[in-house]
XYZ file of C-alpha atoms in Angstrom:
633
model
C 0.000 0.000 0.000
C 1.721 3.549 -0.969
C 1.916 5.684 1.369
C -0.422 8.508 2.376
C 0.550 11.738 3.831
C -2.111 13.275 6.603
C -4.371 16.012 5.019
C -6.181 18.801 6.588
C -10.072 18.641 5.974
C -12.183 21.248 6.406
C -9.436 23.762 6.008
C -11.216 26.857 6.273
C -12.323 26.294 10.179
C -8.582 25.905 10.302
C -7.882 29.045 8.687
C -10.661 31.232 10.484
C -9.561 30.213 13.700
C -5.808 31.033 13.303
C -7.003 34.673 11.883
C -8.417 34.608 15.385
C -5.152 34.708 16.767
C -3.701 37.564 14.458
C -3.368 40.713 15.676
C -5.010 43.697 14.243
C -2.762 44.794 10.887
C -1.511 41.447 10.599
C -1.945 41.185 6.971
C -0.049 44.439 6.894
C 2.686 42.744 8.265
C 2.419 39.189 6.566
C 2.355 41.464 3.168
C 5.508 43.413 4.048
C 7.422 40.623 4.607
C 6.637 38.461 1.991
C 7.481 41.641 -0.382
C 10.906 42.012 1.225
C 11.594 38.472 1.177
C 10.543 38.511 -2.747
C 13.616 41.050 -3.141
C 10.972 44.352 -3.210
C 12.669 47.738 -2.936
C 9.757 49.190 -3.313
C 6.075 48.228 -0.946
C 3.351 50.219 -1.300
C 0.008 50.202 0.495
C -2.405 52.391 -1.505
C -5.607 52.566 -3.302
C -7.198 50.937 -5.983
C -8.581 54.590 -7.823
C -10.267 53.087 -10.615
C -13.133 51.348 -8.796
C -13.427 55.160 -6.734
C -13.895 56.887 -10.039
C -16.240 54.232 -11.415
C -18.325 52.759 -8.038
C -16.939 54.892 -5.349
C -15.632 52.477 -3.430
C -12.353 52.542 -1.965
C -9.954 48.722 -1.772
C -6.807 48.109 -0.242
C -4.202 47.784 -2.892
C -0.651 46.415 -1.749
C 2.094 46.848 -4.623
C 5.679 45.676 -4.627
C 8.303 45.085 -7.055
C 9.622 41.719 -5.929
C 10.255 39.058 -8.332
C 6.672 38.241 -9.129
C 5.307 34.940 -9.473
C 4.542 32.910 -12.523
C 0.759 31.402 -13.368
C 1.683 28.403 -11.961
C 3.833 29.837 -8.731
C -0.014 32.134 -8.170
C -1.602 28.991 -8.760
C 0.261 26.687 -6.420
C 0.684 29.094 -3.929
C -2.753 30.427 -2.963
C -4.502 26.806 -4.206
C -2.786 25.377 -0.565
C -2.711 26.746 2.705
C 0.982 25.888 3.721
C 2.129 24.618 0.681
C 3.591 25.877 -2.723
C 6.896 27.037 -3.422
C 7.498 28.651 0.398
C 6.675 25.775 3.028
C 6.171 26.019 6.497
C 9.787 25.642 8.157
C 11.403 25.879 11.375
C 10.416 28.434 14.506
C 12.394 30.672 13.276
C 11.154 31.305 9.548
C 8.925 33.102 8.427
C 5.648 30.372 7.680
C 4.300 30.890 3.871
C 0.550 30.944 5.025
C 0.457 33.906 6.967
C -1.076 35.953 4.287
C -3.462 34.092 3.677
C -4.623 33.422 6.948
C -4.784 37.301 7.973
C -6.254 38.501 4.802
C -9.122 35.562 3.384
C -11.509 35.864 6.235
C -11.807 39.513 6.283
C -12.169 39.454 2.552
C -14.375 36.272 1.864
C -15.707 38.415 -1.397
C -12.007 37.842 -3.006
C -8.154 38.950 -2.679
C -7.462 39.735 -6.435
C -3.830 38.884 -7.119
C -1.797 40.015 -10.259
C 1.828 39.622 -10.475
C 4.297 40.067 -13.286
C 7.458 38.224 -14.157
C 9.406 39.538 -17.252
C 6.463 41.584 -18.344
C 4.198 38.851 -18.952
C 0.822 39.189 -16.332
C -0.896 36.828 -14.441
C -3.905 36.838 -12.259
C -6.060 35.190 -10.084
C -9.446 35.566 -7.617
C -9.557 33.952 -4.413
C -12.515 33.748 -2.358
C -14.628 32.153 -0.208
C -17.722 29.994 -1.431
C -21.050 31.129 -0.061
C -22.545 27.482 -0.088
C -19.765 25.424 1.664
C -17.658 28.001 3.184
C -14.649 26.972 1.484
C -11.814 28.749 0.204
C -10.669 28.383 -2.860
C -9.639 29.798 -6.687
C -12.690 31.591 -8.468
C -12.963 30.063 -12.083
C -13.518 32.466 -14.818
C -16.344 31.583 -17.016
C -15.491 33.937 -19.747
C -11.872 32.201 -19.881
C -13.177 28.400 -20.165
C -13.328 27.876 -16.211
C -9.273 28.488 -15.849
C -8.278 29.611 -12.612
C -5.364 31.977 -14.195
C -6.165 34.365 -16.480
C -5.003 37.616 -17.896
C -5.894 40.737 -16.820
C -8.872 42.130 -17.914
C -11.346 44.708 -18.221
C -13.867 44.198 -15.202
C -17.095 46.715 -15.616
C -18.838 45.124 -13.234
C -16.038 45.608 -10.462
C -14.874 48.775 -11.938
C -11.852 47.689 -12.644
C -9.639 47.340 -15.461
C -7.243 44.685 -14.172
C -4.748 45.588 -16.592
C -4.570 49.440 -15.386
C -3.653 48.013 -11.924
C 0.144 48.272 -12.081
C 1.614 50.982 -10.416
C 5.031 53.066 -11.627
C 7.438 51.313 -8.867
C 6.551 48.163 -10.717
C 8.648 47.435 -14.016
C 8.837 44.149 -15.038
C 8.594 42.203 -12.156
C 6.081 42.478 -9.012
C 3.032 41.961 -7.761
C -0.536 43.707 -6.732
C -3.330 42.669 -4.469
C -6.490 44.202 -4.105
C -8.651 43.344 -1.477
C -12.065 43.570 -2.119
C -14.388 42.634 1.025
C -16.847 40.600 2.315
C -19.196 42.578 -0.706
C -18.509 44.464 -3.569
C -19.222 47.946 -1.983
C -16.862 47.633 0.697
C -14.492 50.147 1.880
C -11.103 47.629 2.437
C -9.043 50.605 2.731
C -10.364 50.941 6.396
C -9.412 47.545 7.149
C -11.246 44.484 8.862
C -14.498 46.480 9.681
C -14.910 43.987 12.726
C -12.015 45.101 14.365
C -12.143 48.445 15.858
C -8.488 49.419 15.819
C -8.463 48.851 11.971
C -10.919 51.543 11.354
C -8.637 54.420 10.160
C -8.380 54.511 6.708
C -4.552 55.270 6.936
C -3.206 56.682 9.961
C -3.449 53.566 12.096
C -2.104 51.661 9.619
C 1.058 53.652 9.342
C 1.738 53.330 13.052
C 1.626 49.757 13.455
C 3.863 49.068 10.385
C 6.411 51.708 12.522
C 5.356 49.664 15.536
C 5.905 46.187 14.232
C 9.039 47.207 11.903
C 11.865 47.685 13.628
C 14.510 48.354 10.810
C 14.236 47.811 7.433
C 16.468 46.293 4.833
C 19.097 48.853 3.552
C 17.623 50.642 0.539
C 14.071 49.417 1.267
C 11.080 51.911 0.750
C 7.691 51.647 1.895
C 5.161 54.298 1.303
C 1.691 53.931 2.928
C -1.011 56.546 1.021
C -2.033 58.744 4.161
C -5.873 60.108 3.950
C -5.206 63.624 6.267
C -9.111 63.268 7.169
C -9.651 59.040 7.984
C -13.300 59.828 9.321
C -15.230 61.598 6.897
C -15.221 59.708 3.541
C -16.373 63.281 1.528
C -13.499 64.108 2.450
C -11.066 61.233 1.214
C -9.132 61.544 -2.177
C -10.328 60.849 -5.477
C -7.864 60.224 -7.775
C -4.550 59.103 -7.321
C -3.512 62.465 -8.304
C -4.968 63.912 -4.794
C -3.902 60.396 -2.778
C -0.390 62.294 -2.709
C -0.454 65.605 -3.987
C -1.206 68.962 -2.941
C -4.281 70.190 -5.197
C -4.261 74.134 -5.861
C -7.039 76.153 -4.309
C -8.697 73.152 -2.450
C -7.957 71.574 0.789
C -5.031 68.802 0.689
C -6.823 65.404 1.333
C -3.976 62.748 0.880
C -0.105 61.949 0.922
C 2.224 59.175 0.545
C 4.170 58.614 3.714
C 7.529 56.975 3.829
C 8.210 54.527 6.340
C 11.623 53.352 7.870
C 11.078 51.371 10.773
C 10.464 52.273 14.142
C 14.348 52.958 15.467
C 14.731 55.883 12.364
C 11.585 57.218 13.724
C 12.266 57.313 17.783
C 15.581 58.705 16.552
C 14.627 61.347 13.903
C 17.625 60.510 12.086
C 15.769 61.877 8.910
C 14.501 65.397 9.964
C 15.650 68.397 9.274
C 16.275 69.668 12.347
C 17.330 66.634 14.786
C 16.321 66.243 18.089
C 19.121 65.390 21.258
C 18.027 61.753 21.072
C 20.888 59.929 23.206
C 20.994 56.001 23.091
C 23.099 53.405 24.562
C 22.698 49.422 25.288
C 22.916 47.790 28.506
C 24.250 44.302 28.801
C 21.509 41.952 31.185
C 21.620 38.413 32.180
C 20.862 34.933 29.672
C 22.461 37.482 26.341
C 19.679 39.669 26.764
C 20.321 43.572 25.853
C 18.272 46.320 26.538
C 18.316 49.102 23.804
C 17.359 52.737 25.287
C 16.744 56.007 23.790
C 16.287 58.991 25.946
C 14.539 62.419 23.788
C 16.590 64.798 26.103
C 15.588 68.047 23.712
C 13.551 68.485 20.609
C 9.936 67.569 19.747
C 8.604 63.844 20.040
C 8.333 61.831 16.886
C 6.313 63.076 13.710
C 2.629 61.863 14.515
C 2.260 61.834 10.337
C 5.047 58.882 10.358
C 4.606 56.780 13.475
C 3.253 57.132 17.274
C 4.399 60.353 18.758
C 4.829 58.618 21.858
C 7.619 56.844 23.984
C 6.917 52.655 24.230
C 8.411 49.399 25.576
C 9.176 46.541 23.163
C 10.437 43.674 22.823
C 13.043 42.970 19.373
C 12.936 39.336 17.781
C 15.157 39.982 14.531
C 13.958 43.179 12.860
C 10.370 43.053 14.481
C 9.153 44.810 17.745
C 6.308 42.347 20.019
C 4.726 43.178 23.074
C 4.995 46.776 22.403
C 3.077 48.860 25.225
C 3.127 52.324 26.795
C 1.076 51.518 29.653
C 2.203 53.579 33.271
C 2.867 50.038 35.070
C 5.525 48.981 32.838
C 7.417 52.013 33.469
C 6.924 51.933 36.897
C 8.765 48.534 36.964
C 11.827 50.248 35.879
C 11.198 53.091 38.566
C 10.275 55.773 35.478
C 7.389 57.178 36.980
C 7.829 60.732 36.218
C 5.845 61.776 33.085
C 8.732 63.998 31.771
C 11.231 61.325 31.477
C 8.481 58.578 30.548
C 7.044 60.173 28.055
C 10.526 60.243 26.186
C 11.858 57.067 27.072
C 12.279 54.098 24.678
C 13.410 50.869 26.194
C 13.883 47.881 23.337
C 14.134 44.531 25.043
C 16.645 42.101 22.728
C 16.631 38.582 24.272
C 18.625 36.086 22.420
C 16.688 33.291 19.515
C 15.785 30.393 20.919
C 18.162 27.373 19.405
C 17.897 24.652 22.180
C 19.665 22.537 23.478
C 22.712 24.982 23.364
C 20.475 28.483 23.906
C 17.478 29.186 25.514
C 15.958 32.284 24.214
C 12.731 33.225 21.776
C 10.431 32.264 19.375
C 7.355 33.562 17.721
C 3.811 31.550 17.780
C 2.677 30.071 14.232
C 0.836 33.106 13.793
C 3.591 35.389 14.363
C 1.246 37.824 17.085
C 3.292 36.806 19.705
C 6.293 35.570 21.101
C 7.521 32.949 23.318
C 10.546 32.496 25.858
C 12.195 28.840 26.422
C 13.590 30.350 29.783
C 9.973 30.415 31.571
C 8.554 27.033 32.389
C 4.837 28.501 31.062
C 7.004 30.039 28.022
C 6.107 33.342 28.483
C 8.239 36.407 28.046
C 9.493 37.434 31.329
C 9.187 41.536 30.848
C 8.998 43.090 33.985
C 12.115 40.610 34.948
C 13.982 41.921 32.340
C 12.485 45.689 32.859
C 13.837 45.570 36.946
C 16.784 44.259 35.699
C 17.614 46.920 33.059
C 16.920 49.237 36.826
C 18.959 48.140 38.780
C 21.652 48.986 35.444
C 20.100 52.305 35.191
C 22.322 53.967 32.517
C 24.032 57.311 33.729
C 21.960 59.285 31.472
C 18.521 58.343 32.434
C 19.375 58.692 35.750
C 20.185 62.262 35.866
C 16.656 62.762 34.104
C 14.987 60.858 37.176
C 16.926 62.960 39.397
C 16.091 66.542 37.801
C 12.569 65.186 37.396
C 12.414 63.866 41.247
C 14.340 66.955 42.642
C 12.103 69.668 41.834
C 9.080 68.164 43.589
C 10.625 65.990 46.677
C 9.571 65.788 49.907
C 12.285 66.190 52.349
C 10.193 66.176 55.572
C 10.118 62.395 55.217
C 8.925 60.669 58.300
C 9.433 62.261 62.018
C 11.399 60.289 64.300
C 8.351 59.913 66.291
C 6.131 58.470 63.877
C 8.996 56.079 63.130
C 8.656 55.157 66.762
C 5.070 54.732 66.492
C 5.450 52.556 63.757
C 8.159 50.323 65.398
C 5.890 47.459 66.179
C 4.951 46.948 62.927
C 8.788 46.863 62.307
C 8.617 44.029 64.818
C 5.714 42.227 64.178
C 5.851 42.171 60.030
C 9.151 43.859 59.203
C 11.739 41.499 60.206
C 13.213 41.660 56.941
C 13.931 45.084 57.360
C 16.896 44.812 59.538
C 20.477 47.279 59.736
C 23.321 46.370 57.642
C 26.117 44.291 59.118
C 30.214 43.154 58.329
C 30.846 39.894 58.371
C 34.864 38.844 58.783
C 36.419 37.268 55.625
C 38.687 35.145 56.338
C 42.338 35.928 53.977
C 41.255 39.344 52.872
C 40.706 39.771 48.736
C 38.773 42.241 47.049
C 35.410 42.016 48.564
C 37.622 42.882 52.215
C 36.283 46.276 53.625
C 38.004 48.045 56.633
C 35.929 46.887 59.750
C 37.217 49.762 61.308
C 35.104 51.975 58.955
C 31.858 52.692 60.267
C 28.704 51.727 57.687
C 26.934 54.454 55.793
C 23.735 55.448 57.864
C 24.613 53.140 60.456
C 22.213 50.378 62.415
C 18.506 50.848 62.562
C 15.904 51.126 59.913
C 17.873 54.582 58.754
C 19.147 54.698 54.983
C 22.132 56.051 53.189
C 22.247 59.962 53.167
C 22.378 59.576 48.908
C 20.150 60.154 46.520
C 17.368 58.556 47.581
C 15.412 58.327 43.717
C 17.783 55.993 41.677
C 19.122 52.520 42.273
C 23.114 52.832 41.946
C 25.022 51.813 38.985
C 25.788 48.170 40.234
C 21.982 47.981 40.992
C 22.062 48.452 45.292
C 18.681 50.336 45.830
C 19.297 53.350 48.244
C 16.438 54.832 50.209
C 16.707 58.224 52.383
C 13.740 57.386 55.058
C 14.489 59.951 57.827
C 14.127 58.236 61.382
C 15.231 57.318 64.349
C 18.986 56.396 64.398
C 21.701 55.004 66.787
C 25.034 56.540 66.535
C 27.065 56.008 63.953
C 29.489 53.236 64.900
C 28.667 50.155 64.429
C 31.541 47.986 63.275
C 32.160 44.336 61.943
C 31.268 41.793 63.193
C 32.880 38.347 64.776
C 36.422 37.855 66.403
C 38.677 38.353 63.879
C 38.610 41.852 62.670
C 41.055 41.761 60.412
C 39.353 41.925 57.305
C 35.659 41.918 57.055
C 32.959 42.738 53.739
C 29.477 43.359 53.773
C 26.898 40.672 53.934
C 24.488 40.693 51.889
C 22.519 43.884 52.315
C 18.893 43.834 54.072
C 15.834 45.779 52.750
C 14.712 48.932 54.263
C 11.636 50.690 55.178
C 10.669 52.025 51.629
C 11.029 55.809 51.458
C 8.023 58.001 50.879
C 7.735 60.469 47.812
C 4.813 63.104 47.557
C 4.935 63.820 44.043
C 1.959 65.149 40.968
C -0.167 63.313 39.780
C 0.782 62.678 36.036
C 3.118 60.011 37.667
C 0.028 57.869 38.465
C -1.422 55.494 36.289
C -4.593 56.522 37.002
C -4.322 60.229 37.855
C -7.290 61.034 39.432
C -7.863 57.349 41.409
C -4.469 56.485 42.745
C -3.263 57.639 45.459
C -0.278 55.413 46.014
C 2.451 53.350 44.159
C 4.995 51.059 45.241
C 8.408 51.658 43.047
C 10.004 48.656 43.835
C 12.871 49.700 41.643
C 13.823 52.799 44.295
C 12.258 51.726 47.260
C 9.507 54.272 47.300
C 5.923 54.685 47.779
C 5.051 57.444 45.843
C 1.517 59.899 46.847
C -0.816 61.663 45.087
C -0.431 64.674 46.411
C -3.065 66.253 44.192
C -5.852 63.189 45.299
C -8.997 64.071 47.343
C -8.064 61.993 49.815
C -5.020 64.429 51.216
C -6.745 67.766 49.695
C -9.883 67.230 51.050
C -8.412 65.822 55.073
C -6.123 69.118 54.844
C -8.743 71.455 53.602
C -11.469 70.051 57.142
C -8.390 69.910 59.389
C -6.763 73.356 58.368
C -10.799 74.818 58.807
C -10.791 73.658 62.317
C -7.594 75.758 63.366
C -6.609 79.471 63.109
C -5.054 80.185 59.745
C -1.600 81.168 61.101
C -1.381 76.999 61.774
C -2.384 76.274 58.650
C 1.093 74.892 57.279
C 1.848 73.108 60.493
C -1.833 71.426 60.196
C -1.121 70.534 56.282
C 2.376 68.768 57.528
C 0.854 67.185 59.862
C -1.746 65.375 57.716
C 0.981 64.668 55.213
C 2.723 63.073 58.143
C -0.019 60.633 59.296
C -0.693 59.543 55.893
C 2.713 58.640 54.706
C 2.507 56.635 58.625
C -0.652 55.010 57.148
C 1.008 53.893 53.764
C 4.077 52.202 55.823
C 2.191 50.594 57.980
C 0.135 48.913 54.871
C 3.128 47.947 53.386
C 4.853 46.599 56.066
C 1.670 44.367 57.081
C 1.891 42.656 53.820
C 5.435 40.844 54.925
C 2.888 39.289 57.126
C 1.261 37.530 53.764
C 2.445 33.783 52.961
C 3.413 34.973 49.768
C 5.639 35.098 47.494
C 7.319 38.337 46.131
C 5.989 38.807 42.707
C 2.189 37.864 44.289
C 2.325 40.613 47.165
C 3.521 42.899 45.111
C 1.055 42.101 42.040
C -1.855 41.399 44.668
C -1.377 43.673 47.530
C 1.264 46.333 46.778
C -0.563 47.422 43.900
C -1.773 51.064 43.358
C -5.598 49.530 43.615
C -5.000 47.927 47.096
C -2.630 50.414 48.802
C -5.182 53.217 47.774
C -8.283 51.221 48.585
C -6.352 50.887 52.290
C -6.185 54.201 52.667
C -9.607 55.390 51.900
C -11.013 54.920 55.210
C -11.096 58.297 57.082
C -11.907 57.583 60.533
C -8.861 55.872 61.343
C -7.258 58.933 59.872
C -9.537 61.425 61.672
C -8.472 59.969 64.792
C -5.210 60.277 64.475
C -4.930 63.560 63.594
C -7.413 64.577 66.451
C -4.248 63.411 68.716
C -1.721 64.352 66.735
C -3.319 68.173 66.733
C -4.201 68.536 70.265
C -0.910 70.091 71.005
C -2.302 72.954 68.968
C -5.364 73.168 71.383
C -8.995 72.897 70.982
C -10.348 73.040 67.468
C -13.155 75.230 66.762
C -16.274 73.875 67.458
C -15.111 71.506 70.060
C -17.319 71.442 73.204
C -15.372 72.080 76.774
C -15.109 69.433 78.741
């Protein structure tokens, strides 16, 4: 019996299901790369102006000048999903049905597909059939049922598929035109059910400068930018107004070259360059971490890209797990909204290639990635992110510091609320302990002079440093002013001879009063934890601290005012600390307390409660004397 290789029936659930697991653009980026993998030095994603003339309807039409394909490579290629001349390979390459997969089930109407090789045409229509729901090659009746034809004249689309060509292609290339679930439809706003596709343009161009990290030397890829996405009146048409100024009306399109995300962060291509200053910082398992820091100038061109700073991950020349979001830079300790907002970080772990590395890969569908080095093979971000932190590169650093400087709170905690708060110390803070020397037997280089007293001493007191930044071999200092014993505590153990540091113990987290554009959530939070300093940050514009000083500060003559607002300031940063340090108390580990009960929801819902509070300050402020409206005893 000859043998039979396993087929796939029922292909098309196969294929709707993996389009399910595409991200939004995806056949933007399954195009690109096919075009630049057919040798194109020239992509463009444009319009198809004949059918607007004719119908008024506006398709998606994707141009390169690759090699082409021949009737037979169109033929064998789109008649197989996985299959053809490109075949689905290892982890690492790039599989040959991911066009098809992102683009048929958005378009189930047909993907029109005409491609030239030494200036000879060929073309064919795939779609979906209505009656079984499988995909497959239209057959022409007018050309005897074949599945490749010529070009032609279509009235009934609107299209002469002949006049398709556009000038970057010669001899060689290809087109597609997507035309929809239905004739009438609009493809040039993408997959109508997914919101983020919506704009006609503008979208578009930022994920391809999102997803596109570099681009091959002498590459060009032009994306045909409506300046109004919204309001089709307004969209160009004729390619004539897709990408020219007309005289005496309003502009209404323009081509927009693209050059990958890195060009655009650093503005390498403008006129008048912004300070962008960049560097890489080595981290463990071959990792780097790319930064850019925007320290003058204006943000990147909105027209080209996303005029805002982001946090990505690099496998070869493609960015994944791109996100701006407020936590992420908080892992690093970037909370400030002038240094986060101009911040790139570009995460570069090494490709997978087991058993000798263990690194990433992407999924089959090329939306996400995967890391060998986690047992549930996800990417370990915020690992890498506090890691890159504790490397903080010289540069960002002084940012943080002119950022934190200008609003810090150097009141910090009185020694008497430190002393108030010592039974927490003992009952949940046992990991917060003083530093010590341990002897070393033989000296080397870790040997310290025991004779040398330790910076800030015994005690829950910190180093007298900046207390905003962890240092450049990744020690976090804090500057949480308490209660101290004197300053000279010495090595410990009988011979004294040599002695190092062991290793050093956590301290009571500093606390920060700072705006409220450091907060995720501007107007909700009232406090962070920055693991990566050591700080719990407050809102010092929340209702929670304006509204307690605004009742207490009305219940006292207005020449105590300050002394009132301090006061409240001081019992609240007491509140925070003792929240944190009750969570030690959790059997937990450290990622879950902080994820679960160190996060700004939880330490902010703790702190809501205001009779706690109000009690408090009723003793704190007796000292000042009666408050109005208090009775006599």
């Amino acid at each position: 019996m000859a043998f039979k290789p396993v087929q796939y029936k029922e292909v098309q659930n196969f294929i709707n299901r993996a389009y399910n697991e595409c991200q939004p653009f995806q056949w933007a980026r399954e195009t690109l790369k096919n075009a630049l993998e057919a040798g194109a030095t020239q992509v463009h994603f444009g319009v198809e102006y004949q059918a607007v003339t004719n119908l008024g309807v506006y398709r998606r039409l994707i141009a390169d000048n690759g090699k082409g394909m021949t009737s037979k490579q169109l033929y064998d290629y789109f008649s197989y999903a996985g299959s053809g001349e490109k075949r689905i390979g290892g982890e690492h390459d790039n599989f040959g049905i991911g066009a098809k997969i992102s683009l048929m089930p958005w378009n189930t109407y047909g993907l029109v597909i005409v491609s030239w090789v030494e200036g000879s045409a060929s073309m064919i229509w795939i779609q979906k059939d209505p009656r079984t729901g499988e995909y497959g090659l239209r057959d022409f009746e007018e050309f005897d049922d074949e599945n490749v034809v010529e070009p032609f004249d279509d009235r009934e689309h609107g299209c002469d598929w002949r006049k398709v060509k556009p000038d970057i292609i010669d001899q060689h290339g290809t087109v597609i035109v997507l035309l929809g679930n239905r004739p009438e439809d609009d493809t040039v706003l993408g997959d109508p059910s997914r919101i983020t596709e919506k704009s006609a343009s503008k979208n578009l161009i930022h994920y391809l400068n999102h997803r596109f990290w570099t681009l091959p030397d002498g590459a060009e890829v032009t994306v045909n930018r409506f300046l109004n996405d919204t309001h089709k009146p307004h969209w160009p048409k004729t390619i004539h107004e897709g990408r020219s100024s007309i005289e005496g009306l309003m502009r209404k399109g323009a081509y927009i070259g693209l050059y990958g995300g890195r060009t655009h962060i650093t503005q390498e291509r403008k006129r008048d360059k912004a300070d962008v200053r960049t560097g890489t910082v080595a981290l463990s398992n071959s990792t780097r971490a790319h930064w850019f820091l925007l320290r003058s100038g204006d943000l990147p061109d909105a027209a080209q890209g996303p005029a805002h700073s982001f946090i990505g991950v690099l496998y070869k020349d493609e960015l994944y797990n791109v996100t701006s979001h407020h936590s992420a830079y908080r892992t690093m300790g970037v909370t400030p909204q002038i240094v986060r907002s101009r911040l790139w970080v570009i995460i570069e772990p090494p490709l997978d290639n087991p058993p000798d590395v263990r690194g990433v890969y992407p999924e089959s569908a090329r939306s996400a990635l995967k890391c060998s080095l986690t047992p549930d093979l996800s990417l370990p971000v915020n690992d890498w992110l506090a890691e890159f932190a504790r490397h903080m590169p010289e540069e960002i650093r002084q940012a943080l510091a002119a950022a934190f400087g200008e609003q810090r709170e150097e009141s910090g905690l009185t020694s008497k609320l430190m002393e108030r708060l010592s039974q927490y110390l003992q009952l949940w803070g046992k990991k917060f302990k003083q530093r010590k020397l341990m002897v070393v037997e033989g000296g080397g280089a870790e040997s310290m002079d025991p004779h040398t007293p330790l910076p800030g001493g015994p005690g829950v007191s910190g180093d007298p440093v900046d207390p905003l930044l962890p240092d450049r071999q990744g020690e976090r200092r804090t500057h949480t002013l308490s209660a101290r014993t004197p300053n000279d505590t010495h090595a410990e153990g009988g011979d004294q001879k040599n002695a190092r540091r062991i290793e050093h113990p956590r301290q009571p987290p500093h606390i920060l009063w700072r705006e409220k554009t450091d907060f995720e959530d501007p107007e909700n939070h009232f406090a962070q934890w920055i693991d990566a300093q050591n700080v719990i940050q407050l809102n010092e514009h929340h209702r929670i601290i304006t509204e307690q000083i605004e009742r207490w500060q009305a219940r006292y003559p207005d020449h105590l005012a300050e002394e009132v607002s301090i006061k409240v300031r001081e019992v609240y940063q007491a509140a925070v600390l003792s929240v944190f340090l009750a969570t030690e108390a959790l059997s937990l580990g450290k990622f879950d307390r902080d994820k679960r009960f160190r996060s700004p929801d939880a330490l902010t819902v703790a702190l809501l409660g205001y009779f706690r509070e109000d009690e408090i300050l009723r003793q704190q402020l007796s000292y000042l004397g009666k408050a109005k409206g208090e009775s006599v005893a």
